[in-house]
Short mmCIF file of C-alpha atoms and ligand atoms in Angstrom, two decimals:
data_model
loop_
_atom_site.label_atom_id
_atom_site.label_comp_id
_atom_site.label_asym_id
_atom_site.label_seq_id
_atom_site.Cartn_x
_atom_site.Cartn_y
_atom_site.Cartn_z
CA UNK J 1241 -114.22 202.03 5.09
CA UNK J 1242 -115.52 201.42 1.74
CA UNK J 1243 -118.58 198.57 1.48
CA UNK J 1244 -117.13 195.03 1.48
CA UNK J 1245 -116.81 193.10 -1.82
CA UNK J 1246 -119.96 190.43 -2.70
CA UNK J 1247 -118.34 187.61 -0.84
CA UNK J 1248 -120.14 184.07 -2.04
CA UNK J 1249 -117.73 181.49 -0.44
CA UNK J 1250 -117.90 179.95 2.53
CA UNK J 1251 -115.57 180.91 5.78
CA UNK J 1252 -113.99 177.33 6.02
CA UNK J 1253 -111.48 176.35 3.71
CA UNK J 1254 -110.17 172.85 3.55
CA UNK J 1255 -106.05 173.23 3.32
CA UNK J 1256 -104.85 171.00 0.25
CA UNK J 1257 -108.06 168.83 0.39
CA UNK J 1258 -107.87 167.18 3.89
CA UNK J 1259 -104.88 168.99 5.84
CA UNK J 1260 -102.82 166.14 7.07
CA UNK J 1261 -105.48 163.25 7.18
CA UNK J 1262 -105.24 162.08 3.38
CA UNK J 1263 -102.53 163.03 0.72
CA UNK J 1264 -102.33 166.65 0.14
CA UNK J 1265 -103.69 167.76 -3.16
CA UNK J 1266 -105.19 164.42 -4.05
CA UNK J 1267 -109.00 163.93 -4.79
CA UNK J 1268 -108.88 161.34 -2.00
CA UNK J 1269 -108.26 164.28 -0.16
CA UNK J 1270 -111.33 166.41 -1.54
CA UNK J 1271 -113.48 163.72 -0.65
CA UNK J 1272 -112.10 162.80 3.34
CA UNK J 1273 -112.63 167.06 3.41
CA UNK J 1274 -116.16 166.74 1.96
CA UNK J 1275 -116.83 164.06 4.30
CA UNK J 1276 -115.79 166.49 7.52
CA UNK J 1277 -118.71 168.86 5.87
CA UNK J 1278 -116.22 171.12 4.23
CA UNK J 1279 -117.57 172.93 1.04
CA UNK J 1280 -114.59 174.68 -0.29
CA UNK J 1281 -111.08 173.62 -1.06
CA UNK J 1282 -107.31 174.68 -1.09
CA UNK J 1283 -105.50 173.46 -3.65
CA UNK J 1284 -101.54 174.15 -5.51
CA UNK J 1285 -101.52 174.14 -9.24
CA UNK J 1286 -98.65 173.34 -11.71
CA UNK J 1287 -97.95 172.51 -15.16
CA UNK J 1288 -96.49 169.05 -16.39
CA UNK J 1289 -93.90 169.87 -18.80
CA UNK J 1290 -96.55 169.33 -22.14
CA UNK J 1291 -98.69 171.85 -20.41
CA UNK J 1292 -101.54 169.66 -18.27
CA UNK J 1293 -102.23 171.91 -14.88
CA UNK J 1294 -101.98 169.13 -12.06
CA UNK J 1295 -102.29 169.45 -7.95
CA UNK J 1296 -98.83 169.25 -6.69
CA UNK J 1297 -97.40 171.55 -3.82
CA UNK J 1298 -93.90 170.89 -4.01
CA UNK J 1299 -91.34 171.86 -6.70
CA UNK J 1300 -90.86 168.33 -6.92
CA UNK J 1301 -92.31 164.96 -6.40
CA UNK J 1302 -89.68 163.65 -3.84
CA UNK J 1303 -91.55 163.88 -0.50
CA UNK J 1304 -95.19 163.36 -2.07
CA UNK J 1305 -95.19 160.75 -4.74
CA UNK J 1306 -92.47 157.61 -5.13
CA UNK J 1307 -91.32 159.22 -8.40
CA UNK J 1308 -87.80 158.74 -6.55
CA UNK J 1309 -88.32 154.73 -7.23
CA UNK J 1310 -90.02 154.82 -10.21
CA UNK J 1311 -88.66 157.70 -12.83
CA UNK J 1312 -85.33 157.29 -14.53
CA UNK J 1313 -82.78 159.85 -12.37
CA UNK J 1314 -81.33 161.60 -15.14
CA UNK J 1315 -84.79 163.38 -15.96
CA UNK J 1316 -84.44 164.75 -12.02
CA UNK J 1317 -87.41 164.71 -9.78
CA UNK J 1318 -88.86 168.44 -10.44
CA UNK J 1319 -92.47 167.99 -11.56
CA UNK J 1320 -92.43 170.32 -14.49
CA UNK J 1321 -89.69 168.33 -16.17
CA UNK J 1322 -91.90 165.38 -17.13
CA UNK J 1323 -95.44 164.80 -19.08
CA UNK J 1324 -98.57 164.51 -18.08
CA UNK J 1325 -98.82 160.94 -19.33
CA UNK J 1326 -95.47 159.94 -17.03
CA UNK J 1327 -97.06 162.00 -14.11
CA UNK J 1328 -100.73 160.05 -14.38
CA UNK J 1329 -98.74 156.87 -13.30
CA UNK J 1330 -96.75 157.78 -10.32
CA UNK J 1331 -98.21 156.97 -6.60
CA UNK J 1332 -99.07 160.16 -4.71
CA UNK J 1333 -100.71 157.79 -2.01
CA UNK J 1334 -98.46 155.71 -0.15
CA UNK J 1335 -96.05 157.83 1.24
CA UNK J 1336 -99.27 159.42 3.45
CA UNK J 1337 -100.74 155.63 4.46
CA UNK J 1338 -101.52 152.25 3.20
CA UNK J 1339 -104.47 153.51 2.92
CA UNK J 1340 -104.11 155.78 -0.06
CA UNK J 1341 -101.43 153.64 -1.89
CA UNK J 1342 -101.98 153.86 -5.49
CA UNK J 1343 -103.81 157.75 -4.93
CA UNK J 1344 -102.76 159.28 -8.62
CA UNK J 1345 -101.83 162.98 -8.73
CA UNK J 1346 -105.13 164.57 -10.35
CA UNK J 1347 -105.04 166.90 -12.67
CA UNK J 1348 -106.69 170.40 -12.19
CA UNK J 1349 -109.92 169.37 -14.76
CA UNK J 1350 -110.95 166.23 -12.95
CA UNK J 1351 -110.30 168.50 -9.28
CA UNK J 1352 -112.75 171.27 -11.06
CA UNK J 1353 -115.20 168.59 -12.70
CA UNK J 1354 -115.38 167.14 -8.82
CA UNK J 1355 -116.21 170.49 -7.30
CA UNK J 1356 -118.38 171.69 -9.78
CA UNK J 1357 -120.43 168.78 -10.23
CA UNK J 1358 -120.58 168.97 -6.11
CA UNK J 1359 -121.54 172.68 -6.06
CA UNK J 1360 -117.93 173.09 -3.72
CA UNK J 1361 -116.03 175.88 -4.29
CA UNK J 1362 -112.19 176.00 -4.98
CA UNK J 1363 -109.34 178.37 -3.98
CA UNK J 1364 -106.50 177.65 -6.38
CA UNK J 1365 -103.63 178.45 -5.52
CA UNK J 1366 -100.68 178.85 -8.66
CA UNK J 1367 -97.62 177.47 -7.84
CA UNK J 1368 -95.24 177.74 -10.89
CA UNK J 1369 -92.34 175.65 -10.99
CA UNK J 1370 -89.51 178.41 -10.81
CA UNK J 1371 -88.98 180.10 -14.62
CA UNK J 1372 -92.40 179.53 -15.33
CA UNK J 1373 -94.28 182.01 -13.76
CA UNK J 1374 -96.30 184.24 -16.18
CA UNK J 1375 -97.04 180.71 -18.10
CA UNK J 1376 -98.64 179.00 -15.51
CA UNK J 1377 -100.50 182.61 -14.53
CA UNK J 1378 -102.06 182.25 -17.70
CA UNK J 1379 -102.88 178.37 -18.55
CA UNK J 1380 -104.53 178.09 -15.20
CA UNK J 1381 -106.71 181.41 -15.60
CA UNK J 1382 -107.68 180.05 -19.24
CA UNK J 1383 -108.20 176.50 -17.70
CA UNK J 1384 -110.20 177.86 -15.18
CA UNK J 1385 -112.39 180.11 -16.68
CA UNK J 1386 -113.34 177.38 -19.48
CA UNK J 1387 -114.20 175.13 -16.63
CA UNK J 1388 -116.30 177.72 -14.75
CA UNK J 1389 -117.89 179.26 -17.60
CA UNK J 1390 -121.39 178.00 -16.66
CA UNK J 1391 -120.75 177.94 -12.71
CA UNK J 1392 -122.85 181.01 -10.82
CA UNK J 1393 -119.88 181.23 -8.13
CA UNK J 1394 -116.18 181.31 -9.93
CA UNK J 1395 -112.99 180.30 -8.37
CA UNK J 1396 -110.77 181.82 -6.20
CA UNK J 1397 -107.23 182.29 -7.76
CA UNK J 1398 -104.10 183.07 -5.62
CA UNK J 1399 -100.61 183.04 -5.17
CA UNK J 1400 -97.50 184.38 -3.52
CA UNK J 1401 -95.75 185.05 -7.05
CA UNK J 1402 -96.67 188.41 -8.70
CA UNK J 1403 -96.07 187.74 -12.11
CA UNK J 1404 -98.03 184.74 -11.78
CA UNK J 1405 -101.14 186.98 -10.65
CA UNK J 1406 -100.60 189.42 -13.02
CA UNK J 1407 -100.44 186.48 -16.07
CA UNK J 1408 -103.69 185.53 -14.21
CA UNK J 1409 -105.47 189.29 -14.51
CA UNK J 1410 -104.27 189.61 -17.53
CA UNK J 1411 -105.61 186.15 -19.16
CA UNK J 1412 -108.87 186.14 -17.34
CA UNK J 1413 -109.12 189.47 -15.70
CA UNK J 1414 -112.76 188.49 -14.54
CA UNK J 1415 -111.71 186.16 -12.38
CA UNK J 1416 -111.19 186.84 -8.13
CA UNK J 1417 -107.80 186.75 -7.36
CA UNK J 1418 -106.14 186.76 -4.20
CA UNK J 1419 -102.56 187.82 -3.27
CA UNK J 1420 -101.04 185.27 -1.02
CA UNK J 1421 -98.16 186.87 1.83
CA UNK J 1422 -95.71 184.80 4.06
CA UNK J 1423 -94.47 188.76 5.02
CA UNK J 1424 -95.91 192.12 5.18
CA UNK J 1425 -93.51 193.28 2.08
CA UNK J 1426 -93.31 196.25 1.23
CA UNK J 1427 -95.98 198.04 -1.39
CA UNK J 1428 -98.32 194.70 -0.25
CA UNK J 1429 -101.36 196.66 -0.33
CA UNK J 1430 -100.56 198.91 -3.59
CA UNK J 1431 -99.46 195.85 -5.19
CA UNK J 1432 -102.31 193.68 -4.42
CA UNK J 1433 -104.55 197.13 -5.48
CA UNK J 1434 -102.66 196.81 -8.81
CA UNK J 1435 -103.14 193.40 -9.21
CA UNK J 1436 -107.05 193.63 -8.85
CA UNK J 1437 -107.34 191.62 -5.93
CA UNK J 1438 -110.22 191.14 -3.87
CA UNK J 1439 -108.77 189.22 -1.19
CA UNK J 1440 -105.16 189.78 0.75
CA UNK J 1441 -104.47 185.40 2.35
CA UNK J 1442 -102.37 186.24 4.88
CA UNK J 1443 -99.92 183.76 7.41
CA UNK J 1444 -102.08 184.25 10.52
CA UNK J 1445 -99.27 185.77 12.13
CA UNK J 1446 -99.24 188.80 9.95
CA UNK J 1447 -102.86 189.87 10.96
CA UNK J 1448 -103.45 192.04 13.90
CA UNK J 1449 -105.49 195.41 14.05
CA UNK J 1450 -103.63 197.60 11.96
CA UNK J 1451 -102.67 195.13 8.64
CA UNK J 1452 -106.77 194.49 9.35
CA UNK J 1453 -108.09 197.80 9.12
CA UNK J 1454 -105.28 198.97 6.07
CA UNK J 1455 -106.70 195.46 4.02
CA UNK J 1456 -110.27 196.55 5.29
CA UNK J 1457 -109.88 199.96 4.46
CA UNK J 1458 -108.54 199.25 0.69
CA UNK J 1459 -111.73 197.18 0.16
CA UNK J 1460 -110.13 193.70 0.43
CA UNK J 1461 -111.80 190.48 2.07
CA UNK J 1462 -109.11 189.13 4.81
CA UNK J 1463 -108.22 185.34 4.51
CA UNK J 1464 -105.71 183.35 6.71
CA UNK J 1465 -103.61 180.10 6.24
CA UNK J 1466 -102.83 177.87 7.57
CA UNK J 1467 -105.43 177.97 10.93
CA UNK J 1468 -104.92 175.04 13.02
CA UNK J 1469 -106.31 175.31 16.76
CA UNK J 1470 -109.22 177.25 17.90
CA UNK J 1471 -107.24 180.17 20.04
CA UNK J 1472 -106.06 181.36 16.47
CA UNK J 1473 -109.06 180.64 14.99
CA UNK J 1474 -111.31 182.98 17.69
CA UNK J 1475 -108.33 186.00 17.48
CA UNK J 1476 -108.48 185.75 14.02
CA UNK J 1477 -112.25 185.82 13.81
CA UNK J 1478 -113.02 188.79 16.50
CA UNK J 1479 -110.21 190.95 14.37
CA UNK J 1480 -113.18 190.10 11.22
CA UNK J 1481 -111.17 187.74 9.39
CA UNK J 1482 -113.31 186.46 6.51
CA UNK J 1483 -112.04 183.15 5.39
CA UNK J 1484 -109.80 180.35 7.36
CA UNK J 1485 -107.89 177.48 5.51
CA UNK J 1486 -107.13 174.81 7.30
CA UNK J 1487 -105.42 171.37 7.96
CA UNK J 1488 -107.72 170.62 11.13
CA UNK J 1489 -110.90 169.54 8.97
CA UNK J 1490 -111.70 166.78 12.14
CA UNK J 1491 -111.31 169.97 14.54
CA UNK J 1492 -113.03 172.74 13.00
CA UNK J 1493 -116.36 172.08 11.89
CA UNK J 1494 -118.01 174.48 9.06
CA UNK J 1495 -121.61 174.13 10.34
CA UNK J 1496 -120.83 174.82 13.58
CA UNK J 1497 -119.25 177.96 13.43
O1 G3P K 1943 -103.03 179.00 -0.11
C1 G3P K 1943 -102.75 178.99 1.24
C2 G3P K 1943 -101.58 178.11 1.57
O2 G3P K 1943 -101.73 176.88 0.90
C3 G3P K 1943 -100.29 178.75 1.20
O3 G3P K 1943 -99.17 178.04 1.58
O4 G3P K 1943 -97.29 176.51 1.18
O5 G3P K 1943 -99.43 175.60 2.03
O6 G3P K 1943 -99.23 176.37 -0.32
P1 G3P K 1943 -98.77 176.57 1.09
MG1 MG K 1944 -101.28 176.16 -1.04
#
């Protein structure tokens, strides 16, 4: 096997912030995760439709924001369709708890300016509203590496979407990425070779011994979403699994293991 990568981030990953205990992909979220000890992040990147990268998981704001009682209908609810400046105002809060009401959707600078100022590190995930692949790819490489430019540790980029890696090597081939799999497809390895990659993020189902020692054995650092009880956690761990991201940032606890 050849010599593992440099590696500078930590093994615990906070999933979307906080998991399931503050709204996903809000900095509410970054700070309930920071507060459980966590020192690296999850996160999904889009663009509005004037081009602002913003933390949004979904294709579109129905089951995360109340855009659905607040925009006009005829624009739709898909995120990309609408600016940045009709974005900043929805409520990404309330649906999670009373809590959070009034939580704003961040956008990717003030999520950077929060980790870097903190000395966390950041995964981000790009997650292009459909069509816009290569674009996205690119803005958030750019965005990313003008925002890291003085950091000692860069971010992690990743994604399931191919063309948005390769937008993403291509833009700022400097830059780790990560190829993110829901399935073992196949040409995974040759494509994530292609691609640069020094990390294969895996659905913990996928790893066992042999996808291990074939992502091993090409040189790649093993990551797994999304990690949620500690039987997973210890088979994924004695196969050498290098990074976790989870939800369970009250369960798992970064110092401790
Ligand atoms: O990046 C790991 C994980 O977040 C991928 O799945 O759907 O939660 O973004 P998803
Ligand atoms: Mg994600």
């Amino acid at each position: 096997m050849p010599a593992p990568r440099p590696w500078p981030y930590p093994r615990w990953i906070a999933h979307r912030g906080a998991g399931k205990l503050a709204p996903e992909n809000t900095l509410a979220a970054f700070l309930l995760g920071a507060s459980h000890g966590y020192r690296m992040f999850e996160c999904d990147v889009k663009l509005s439709s004037d081009g602002v990268p913003f933390l949004l998981h979904d294709d579109t704001l129905t089951r995360t924001t109340n855009a659905g009682d607040t925009l006009d209908a005829k624009h739709g609810a898909t995120a990309g369709d609408h600016t940045w400046s009709t974005l900043a105002q929805l409520d990404a809060g309330s649906w999670h708890s009373r809590a959070f009401a009034a939580e704003p959707l961040p956008t990717f600078e003030a999520v950077a300016r929060y980790c870097l100022r903190n000395g966390f590190f950041l995964n981000i995930e790009i997650k292009p509203t459909p069509g816009l692949e290569r674009h996205t790819g690119d803005v958030v490489a750019r965005e990313a590496a003008r925002l890291w430019q003085n950091a000692a540790v860069p971010p992690l980029l990743s994604s399931f979407d191919v063309t948005a890696l390769e937008a993403a090597m291509q833009a700022q081939p400097e830059l780790p990425r990560g190829l993110l799999l829901d399935a073992l497809w196949p040409g995974w390895l040759k494509t994530a070779l292609r691609l640069g990659c020094v990390a294969i993020i895996c659905d913990h189902l996928l790893w066992d011994q042999s996808s291990m020692t074939q992502a091993k054995s090409a040189g790649f650092r093993t990551l797994s979403y999304t990690v949620n009880d500690k039987t997973t956690a210890r088979r994924l761990l004695d196969l050498g699994l290098d990074g976790i991201i989870t939800d369970r940032v009250d369960l798992f606890s970064p110092a401790s293991l």
